[in-house]
PDB file of C-alpha atoms and ligand atoms in Angstrom:
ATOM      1  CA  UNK M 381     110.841  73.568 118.852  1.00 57.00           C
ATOM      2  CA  UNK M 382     112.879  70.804 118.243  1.00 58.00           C
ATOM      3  CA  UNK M 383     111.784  67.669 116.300  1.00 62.00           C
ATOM      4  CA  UNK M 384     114.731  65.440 116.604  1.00 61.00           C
ATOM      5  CA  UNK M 385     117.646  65.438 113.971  1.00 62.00           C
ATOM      6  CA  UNK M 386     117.583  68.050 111.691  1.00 84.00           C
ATOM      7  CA  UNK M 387     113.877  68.624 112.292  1.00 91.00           C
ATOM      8  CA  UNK M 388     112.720  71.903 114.433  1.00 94.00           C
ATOM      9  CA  UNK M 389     109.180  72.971 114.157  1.00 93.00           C
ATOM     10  CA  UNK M 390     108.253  76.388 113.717  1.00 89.00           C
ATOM     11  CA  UNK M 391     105.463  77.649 115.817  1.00 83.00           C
ATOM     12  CA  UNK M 392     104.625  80.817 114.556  1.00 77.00           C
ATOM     13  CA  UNK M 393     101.739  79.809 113.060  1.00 74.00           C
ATOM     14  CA  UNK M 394      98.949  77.279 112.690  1.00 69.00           C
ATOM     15  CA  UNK M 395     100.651  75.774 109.867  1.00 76.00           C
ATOM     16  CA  UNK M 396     103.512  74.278 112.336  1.00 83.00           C
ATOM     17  CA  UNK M 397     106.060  73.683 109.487  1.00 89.00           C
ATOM     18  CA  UNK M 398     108.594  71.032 110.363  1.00 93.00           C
ATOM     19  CA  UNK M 399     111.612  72.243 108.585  1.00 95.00           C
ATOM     20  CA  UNK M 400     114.447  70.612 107.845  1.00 95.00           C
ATOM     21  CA  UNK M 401     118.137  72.053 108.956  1.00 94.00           C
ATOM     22  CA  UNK M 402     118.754  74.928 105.702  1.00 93.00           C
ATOM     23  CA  UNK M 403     115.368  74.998 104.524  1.00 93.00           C
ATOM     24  CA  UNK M 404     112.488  76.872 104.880  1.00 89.00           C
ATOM     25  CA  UNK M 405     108.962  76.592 106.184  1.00 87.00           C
ATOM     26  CA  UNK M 406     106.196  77.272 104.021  1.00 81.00           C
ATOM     27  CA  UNK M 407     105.628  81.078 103.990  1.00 75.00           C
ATOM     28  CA  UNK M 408     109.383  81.910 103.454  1.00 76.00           C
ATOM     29  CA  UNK M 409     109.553  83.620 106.261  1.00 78.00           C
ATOM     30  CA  UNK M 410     111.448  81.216 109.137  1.00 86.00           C
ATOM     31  CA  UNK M 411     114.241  78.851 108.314  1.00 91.00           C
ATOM     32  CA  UNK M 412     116.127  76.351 110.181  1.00 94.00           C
ATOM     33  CA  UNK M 413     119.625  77.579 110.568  1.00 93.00           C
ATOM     34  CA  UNK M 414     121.912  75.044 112.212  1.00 92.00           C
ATOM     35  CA  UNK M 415     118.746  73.585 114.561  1.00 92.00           C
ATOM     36  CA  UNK M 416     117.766  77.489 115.119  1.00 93.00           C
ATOM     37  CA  UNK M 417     114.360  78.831 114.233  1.00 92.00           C
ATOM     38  CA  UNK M 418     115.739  82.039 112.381  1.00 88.00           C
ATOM     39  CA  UNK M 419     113.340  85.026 110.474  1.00 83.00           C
ATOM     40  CA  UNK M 420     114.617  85.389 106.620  1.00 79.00           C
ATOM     41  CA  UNK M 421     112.424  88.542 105.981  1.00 67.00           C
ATOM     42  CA  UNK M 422     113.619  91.839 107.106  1.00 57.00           C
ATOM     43  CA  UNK M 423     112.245  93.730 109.740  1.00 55.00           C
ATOM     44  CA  UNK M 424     112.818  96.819 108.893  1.00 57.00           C
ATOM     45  CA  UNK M 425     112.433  97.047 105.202  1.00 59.00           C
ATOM     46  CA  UNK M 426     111.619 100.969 105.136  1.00 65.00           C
ATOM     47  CA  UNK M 427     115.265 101.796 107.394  1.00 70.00           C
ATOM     48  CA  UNK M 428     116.860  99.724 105.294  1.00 70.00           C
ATOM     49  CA  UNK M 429     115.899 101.609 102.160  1.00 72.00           C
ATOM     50  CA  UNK M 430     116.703 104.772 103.891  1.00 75.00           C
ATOM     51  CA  UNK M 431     120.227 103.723 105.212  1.00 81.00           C
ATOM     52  CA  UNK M 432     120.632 102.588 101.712  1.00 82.00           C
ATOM     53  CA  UNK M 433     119.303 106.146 100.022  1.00 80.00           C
ATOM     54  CA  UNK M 434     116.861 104.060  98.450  1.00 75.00           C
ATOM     55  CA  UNK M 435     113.681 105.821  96.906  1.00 75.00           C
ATOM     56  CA  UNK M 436     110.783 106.245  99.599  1.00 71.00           C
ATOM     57  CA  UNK M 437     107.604 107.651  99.017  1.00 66.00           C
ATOM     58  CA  UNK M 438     107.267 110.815 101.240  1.00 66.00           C
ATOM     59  CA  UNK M 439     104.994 110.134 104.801  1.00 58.00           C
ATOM     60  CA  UNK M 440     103.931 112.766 106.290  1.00 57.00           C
ATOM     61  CA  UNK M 441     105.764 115.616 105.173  1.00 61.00           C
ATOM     62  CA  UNK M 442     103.596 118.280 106.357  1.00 56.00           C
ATOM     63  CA  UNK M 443     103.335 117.052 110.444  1.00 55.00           C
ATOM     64  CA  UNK M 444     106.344 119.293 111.453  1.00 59.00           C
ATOM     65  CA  UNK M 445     104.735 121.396 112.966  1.00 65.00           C
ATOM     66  CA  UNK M 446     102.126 119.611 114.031  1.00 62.00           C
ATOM     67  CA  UNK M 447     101.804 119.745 118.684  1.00 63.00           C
ATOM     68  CA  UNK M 448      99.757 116.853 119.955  1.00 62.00           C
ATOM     69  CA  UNK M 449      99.476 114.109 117.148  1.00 58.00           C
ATOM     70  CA  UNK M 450      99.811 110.624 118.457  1.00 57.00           C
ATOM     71  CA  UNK M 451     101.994 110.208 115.714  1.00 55.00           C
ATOM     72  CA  UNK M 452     104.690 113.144 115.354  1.00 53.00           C
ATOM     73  CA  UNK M 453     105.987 113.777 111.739  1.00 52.00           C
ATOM     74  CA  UNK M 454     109.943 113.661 112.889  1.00 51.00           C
ATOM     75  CA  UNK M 455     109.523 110.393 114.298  1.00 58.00           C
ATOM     76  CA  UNK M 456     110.019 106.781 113.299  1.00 60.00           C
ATOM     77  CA  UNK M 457     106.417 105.431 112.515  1.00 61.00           C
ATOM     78  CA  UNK M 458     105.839 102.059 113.041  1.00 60.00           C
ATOM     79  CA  UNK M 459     104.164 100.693 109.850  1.00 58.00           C
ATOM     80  CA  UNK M 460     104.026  96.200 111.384  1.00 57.00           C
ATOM     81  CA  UNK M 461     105.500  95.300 108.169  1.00 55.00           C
ATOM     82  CA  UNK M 462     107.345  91.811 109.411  1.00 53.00           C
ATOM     83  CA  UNK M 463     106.068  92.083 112.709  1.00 54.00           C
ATOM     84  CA  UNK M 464     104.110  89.176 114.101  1.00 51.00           C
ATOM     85  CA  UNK M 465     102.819  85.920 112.914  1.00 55.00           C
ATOM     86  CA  UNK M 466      99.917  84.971 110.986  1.00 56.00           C
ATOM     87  CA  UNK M 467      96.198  85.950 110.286  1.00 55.00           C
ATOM     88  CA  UNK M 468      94.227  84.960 112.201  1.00 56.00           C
ATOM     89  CA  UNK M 469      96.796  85.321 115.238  1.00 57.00           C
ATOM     90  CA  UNK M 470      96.489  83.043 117.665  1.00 60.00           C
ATOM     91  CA  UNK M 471      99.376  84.728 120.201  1.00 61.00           C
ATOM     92  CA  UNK M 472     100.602  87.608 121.000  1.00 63.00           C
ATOM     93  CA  UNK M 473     102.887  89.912 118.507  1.00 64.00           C
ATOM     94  CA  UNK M 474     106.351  89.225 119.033  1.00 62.00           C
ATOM     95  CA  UNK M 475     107.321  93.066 118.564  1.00 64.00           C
ATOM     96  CA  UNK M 476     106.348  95.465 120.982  1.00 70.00           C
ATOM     97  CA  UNK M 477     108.067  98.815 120.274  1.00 74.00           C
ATOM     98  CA  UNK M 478     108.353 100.923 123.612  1.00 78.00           C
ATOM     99  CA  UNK M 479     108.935 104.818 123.379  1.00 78.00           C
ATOM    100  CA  UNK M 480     108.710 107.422 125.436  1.00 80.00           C
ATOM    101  CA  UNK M 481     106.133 111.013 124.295  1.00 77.00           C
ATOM    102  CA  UNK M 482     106.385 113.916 126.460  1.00 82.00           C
ATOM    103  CA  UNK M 483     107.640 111.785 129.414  1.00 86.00           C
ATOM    104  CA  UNK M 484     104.853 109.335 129.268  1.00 86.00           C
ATOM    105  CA  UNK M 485     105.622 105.902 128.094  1.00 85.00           C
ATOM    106  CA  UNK M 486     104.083 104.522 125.252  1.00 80.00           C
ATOM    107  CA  UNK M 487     104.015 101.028 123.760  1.00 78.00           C
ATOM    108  CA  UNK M 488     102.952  99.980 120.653  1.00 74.00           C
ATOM    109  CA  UNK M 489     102.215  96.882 119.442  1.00 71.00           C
ATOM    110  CA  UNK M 490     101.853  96.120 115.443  1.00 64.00           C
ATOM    111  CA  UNK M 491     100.379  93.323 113.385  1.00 61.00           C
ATOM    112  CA  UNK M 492     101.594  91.772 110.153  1.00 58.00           C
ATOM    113  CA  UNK M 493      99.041  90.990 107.221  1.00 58.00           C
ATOM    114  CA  UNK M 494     101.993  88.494 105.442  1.00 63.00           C
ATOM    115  CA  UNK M 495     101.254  88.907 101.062  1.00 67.00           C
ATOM    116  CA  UNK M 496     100.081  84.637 101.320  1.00 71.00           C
ATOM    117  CA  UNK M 497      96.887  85.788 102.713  1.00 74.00           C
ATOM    118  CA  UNK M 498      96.379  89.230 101.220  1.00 83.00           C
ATOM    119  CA  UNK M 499      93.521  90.018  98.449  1.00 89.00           C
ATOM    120  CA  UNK M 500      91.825  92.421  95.895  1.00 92.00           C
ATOM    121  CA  UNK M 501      88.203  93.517  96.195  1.00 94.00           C
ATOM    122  CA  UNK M 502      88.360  94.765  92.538  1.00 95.00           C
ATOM    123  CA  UNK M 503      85.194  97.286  91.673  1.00 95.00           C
ATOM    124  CA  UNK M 504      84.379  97.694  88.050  1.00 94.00           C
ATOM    125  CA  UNK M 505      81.697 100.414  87.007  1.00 92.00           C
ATOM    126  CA  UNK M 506      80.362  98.964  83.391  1.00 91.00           C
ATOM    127  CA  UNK M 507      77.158  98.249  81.872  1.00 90.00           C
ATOM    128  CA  UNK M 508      78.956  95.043  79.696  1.00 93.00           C
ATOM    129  CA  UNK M 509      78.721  91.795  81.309  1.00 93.00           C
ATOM    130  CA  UNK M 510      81.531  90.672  82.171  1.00 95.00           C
ATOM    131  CA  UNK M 511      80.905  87.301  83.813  1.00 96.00           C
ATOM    132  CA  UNK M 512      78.295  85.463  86.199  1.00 96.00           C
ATOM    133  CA  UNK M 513      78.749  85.263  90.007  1.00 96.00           C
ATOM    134  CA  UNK M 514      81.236  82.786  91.336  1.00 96.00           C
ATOM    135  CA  UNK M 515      83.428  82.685  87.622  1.00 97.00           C
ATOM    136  CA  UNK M 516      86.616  82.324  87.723  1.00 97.00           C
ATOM    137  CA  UNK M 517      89.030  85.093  86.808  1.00 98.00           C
ATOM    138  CA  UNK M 518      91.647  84.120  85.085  1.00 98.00           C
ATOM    139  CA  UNK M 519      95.207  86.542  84.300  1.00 97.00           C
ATOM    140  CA  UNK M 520      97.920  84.306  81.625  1.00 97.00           C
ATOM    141  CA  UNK M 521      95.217  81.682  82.216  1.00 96.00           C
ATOM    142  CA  UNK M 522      95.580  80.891  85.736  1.00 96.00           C
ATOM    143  CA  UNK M 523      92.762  81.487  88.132  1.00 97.00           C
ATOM    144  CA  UNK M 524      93.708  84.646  90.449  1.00 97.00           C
ATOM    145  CA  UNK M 525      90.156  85.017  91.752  1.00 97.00           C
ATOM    146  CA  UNK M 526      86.195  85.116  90.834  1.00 97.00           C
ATOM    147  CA  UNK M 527      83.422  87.163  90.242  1.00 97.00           C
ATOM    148  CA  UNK M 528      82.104  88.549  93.528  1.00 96.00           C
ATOM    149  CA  UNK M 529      78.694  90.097  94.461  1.00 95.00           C
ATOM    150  CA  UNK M 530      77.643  92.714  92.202  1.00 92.00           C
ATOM    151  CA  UNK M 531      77.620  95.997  95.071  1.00 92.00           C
ATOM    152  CA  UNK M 532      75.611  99.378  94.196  1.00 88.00           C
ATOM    153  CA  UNK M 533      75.176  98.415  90.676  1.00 88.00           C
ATOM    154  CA  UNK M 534      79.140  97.759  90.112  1.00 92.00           C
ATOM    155  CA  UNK M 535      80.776  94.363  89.265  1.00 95.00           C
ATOM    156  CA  UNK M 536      83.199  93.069  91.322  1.00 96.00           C
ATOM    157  CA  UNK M 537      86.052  90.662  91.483  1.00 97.00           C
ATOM    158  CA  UNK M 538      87.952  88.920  94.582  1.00 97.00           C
ATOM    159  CA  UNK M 539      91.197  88.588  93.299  1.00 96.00           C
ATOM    160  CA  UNK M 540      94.046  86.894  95.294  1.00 93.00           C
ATOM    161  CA  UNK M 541      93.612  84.881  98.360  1.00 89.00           C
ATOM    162  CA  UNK M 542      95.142  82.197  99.838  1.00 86.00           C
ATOM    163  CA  UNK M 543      94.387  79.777  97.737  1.00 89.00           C
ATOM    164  CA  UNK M 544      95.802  81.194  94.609  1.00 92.00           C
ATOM    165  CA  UNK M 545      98.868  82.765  96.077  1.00 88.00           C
ATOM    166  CA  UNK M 546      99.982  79.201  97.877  1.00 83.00           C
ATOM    167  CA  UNK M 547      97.344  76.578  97.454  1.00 84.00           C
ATOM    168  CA  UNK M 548      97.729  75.855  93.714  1.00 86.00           C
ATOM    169  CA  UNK M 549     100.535  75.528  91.494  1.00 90.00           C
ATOM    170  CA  UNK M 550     103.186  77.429  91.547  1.00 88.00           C
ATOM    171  CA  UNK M 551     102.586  79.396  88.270  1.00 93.00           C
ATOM    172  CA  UNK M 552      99.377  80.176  89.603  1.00 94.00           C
ATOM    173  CA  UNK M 553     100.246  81.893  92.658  1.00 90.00           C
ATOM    174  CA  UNK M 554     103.143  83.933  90.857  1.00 91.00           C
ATOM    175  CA  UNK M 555     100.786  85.123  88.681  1.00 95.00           C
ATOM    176  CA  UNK M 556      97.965  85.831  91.126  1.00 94.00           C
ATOM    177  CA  UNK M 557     100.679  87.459  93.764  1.00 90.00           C
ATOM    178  CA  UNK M 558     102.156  89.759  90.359  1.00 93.00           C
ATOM    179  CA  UNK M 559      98.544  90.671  89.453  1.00 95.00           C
ATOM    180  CA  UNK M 560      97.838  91.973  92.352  1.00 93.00           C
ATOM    181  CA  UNK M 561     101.178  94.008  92.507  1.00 90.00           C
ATOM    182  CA  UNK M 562     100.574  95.466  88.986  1.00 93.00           C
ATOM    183  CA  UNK M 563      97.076  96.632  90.093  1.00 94.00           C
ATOM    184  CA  UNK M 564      98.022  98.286  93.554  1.00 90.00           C
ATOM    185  CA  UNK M 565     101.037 100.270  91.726  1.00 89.00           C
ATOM    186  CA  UNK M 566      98.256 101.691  88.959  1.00 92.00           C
ATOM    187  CA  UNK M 567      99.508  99.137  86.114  1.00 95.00           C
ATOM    188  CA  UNK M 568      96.780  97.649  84.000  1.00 96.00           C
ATOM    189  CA  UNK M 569      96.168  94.012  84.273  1.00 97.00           C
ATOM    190  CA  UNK M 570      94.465  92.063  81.660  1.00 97.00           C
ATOM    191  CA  UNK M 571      91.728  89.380  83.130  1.00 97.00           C
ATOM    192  CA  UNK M 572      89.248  86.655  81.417  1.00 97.00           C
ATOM    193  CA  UNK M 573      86.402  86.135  83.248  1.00 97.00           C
ATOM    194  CA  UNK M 574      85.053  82.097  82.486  1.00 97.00           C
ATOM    195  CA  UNK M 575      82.437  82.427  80.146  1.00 96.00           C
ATOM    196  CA  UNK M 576      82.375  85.869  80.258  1.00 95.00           C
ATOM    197  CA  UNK M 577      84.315  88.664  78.603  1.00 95.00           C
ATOM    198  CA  UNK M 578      88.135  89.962  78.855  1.00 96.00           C
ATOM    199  CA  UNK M 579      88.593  93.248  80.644  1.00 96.00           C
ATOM    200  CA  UNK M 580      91.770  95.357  80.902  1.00 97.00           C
ATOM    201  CA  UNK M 581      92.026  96.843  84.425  1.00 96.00           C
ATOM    202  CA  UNK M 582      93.700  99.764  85.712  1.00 95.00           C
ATOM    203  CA  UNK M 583      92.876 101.705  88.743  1.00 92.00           C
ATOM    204  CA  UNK M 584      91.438 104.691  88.471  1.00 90.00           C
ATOM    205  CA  UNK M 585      90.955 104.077  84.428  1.00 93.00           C
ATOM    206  CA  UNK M 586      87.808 102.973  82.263  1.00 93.00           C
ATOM    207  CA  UNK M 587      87.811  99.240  82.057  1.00 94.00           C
ATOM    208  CA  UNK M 588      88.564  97.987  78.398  1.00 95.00           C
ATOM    209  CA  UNK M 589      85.778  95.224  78.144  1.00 93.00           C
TER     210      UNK M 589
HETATM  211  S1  SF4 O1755     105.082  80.863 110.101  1.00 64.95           S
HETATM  212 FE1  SF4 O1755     105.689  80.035 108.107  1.00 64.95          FE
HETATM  213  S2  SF4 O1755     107.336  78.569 108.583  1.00 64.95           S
HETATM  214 FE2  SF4 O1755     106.259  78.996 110.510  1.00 64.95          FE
HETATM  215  S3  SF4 O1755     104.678  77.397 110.664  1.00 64.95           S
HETATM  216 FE3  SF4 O1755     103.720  79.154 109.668  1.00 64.95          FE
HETATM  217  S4  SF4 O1755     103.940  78.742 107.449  1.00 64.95           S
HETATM  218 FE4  SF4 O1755     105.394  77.408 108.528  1.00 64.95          FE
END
């Protein structure tokens, strides 16, 4: 939508970024390109890779021979990585994939969960204390995330959020955002708890208290 001179407003999401003619809105992922409201991320990430001979990790390897899956092995799947808008959506998903299975058509519609909202219900089995409810966690001494309910005896952390990854400073949401990557690809992740202890982290390992 345009805002006058160099303005447009994107409308993808609550946020309604007015964004100036070259920049980008807030999340990174819509620009102003000349007065046009353009998507910087790439849709298609995973064909990309694969035109590319990039390294995947294998999906569904074993569904050849597989006769009346909704989802055949051959097939493209559709994953809704860069697909729609925001959480929580307010409109309809702007990519709706139509196929056709066995002559019956099929459409499919996907959601995006974009990384500025995404978090980290971290569950840590230990008798030490590691910190009271509602500390904050810190990782290189900016706050990714607190201490959560204690569930079925475990401790747990909420790490991540929106207001780490883009409501603080800048430091603190590259931290919080590479956190959370080292834990989800099995890398340990050293974290302070406020007036608690320090705990090394690493999925499916012991936790160093
Ligand atoms: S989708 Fe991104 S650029 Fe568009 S309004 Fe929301 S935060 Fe701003």
């Amino acid at each position: 939508m345009s805002e006058g001179k160099d303005l447009i407003r994107c409308d993808a999401c609550p946020v309604l970024c007015r964004i100036r003619d070259g920049r980008a809105g807030a999340c990174d992922r819509y620009a102003n390109e000349a007065g046009t409201l353009v998507r910087l991320d790439p849709l298609l990430v995973a064909q990309r890779t694969l035109d590319q001979d990039g390294a995947m990790v294998p999906f569904l390897q074993s569904t050849d021979d597989w006769d009346g899956s909704l989802v055949a092995g051959a097939e493209s799947f559709i994953t809704g990585v860069g697909a729609t808008t925001t959480y929580p959506d307010y409109k309809p998903a702007p990519f709706i994939v139509a196929s056709k299975a066995n002559g019956v058509d099929m459409i499919t519609v996907v959601s995006e969960g974009i990384f500025s909202y995404c978090g980290l219900k971290v569950k840590i089995d230990t008798d030490r204390f590691l910190g009271d409810e509602q500390m904050a966690v810190r990782c290189e001494g900016e706050q990714v995330g607190h201490v959560s309910t204690a569930e079925y005896g475990s401790q747990m952390l909420a790490l991540g959020g929106v207001r780490h990854l883009t409501g603080g400073s800048k430091k603190e949401g590259t931290v919080t955002c590479q956190a959370m990557l080292d834990l989800c690809q099995g890398k340990a992740v050293e974290l302070t708890v406020d007036e608690g202890a320090g705990v090394f982290v690493q999925a499916g390992q012991a936790p160093i208290v």
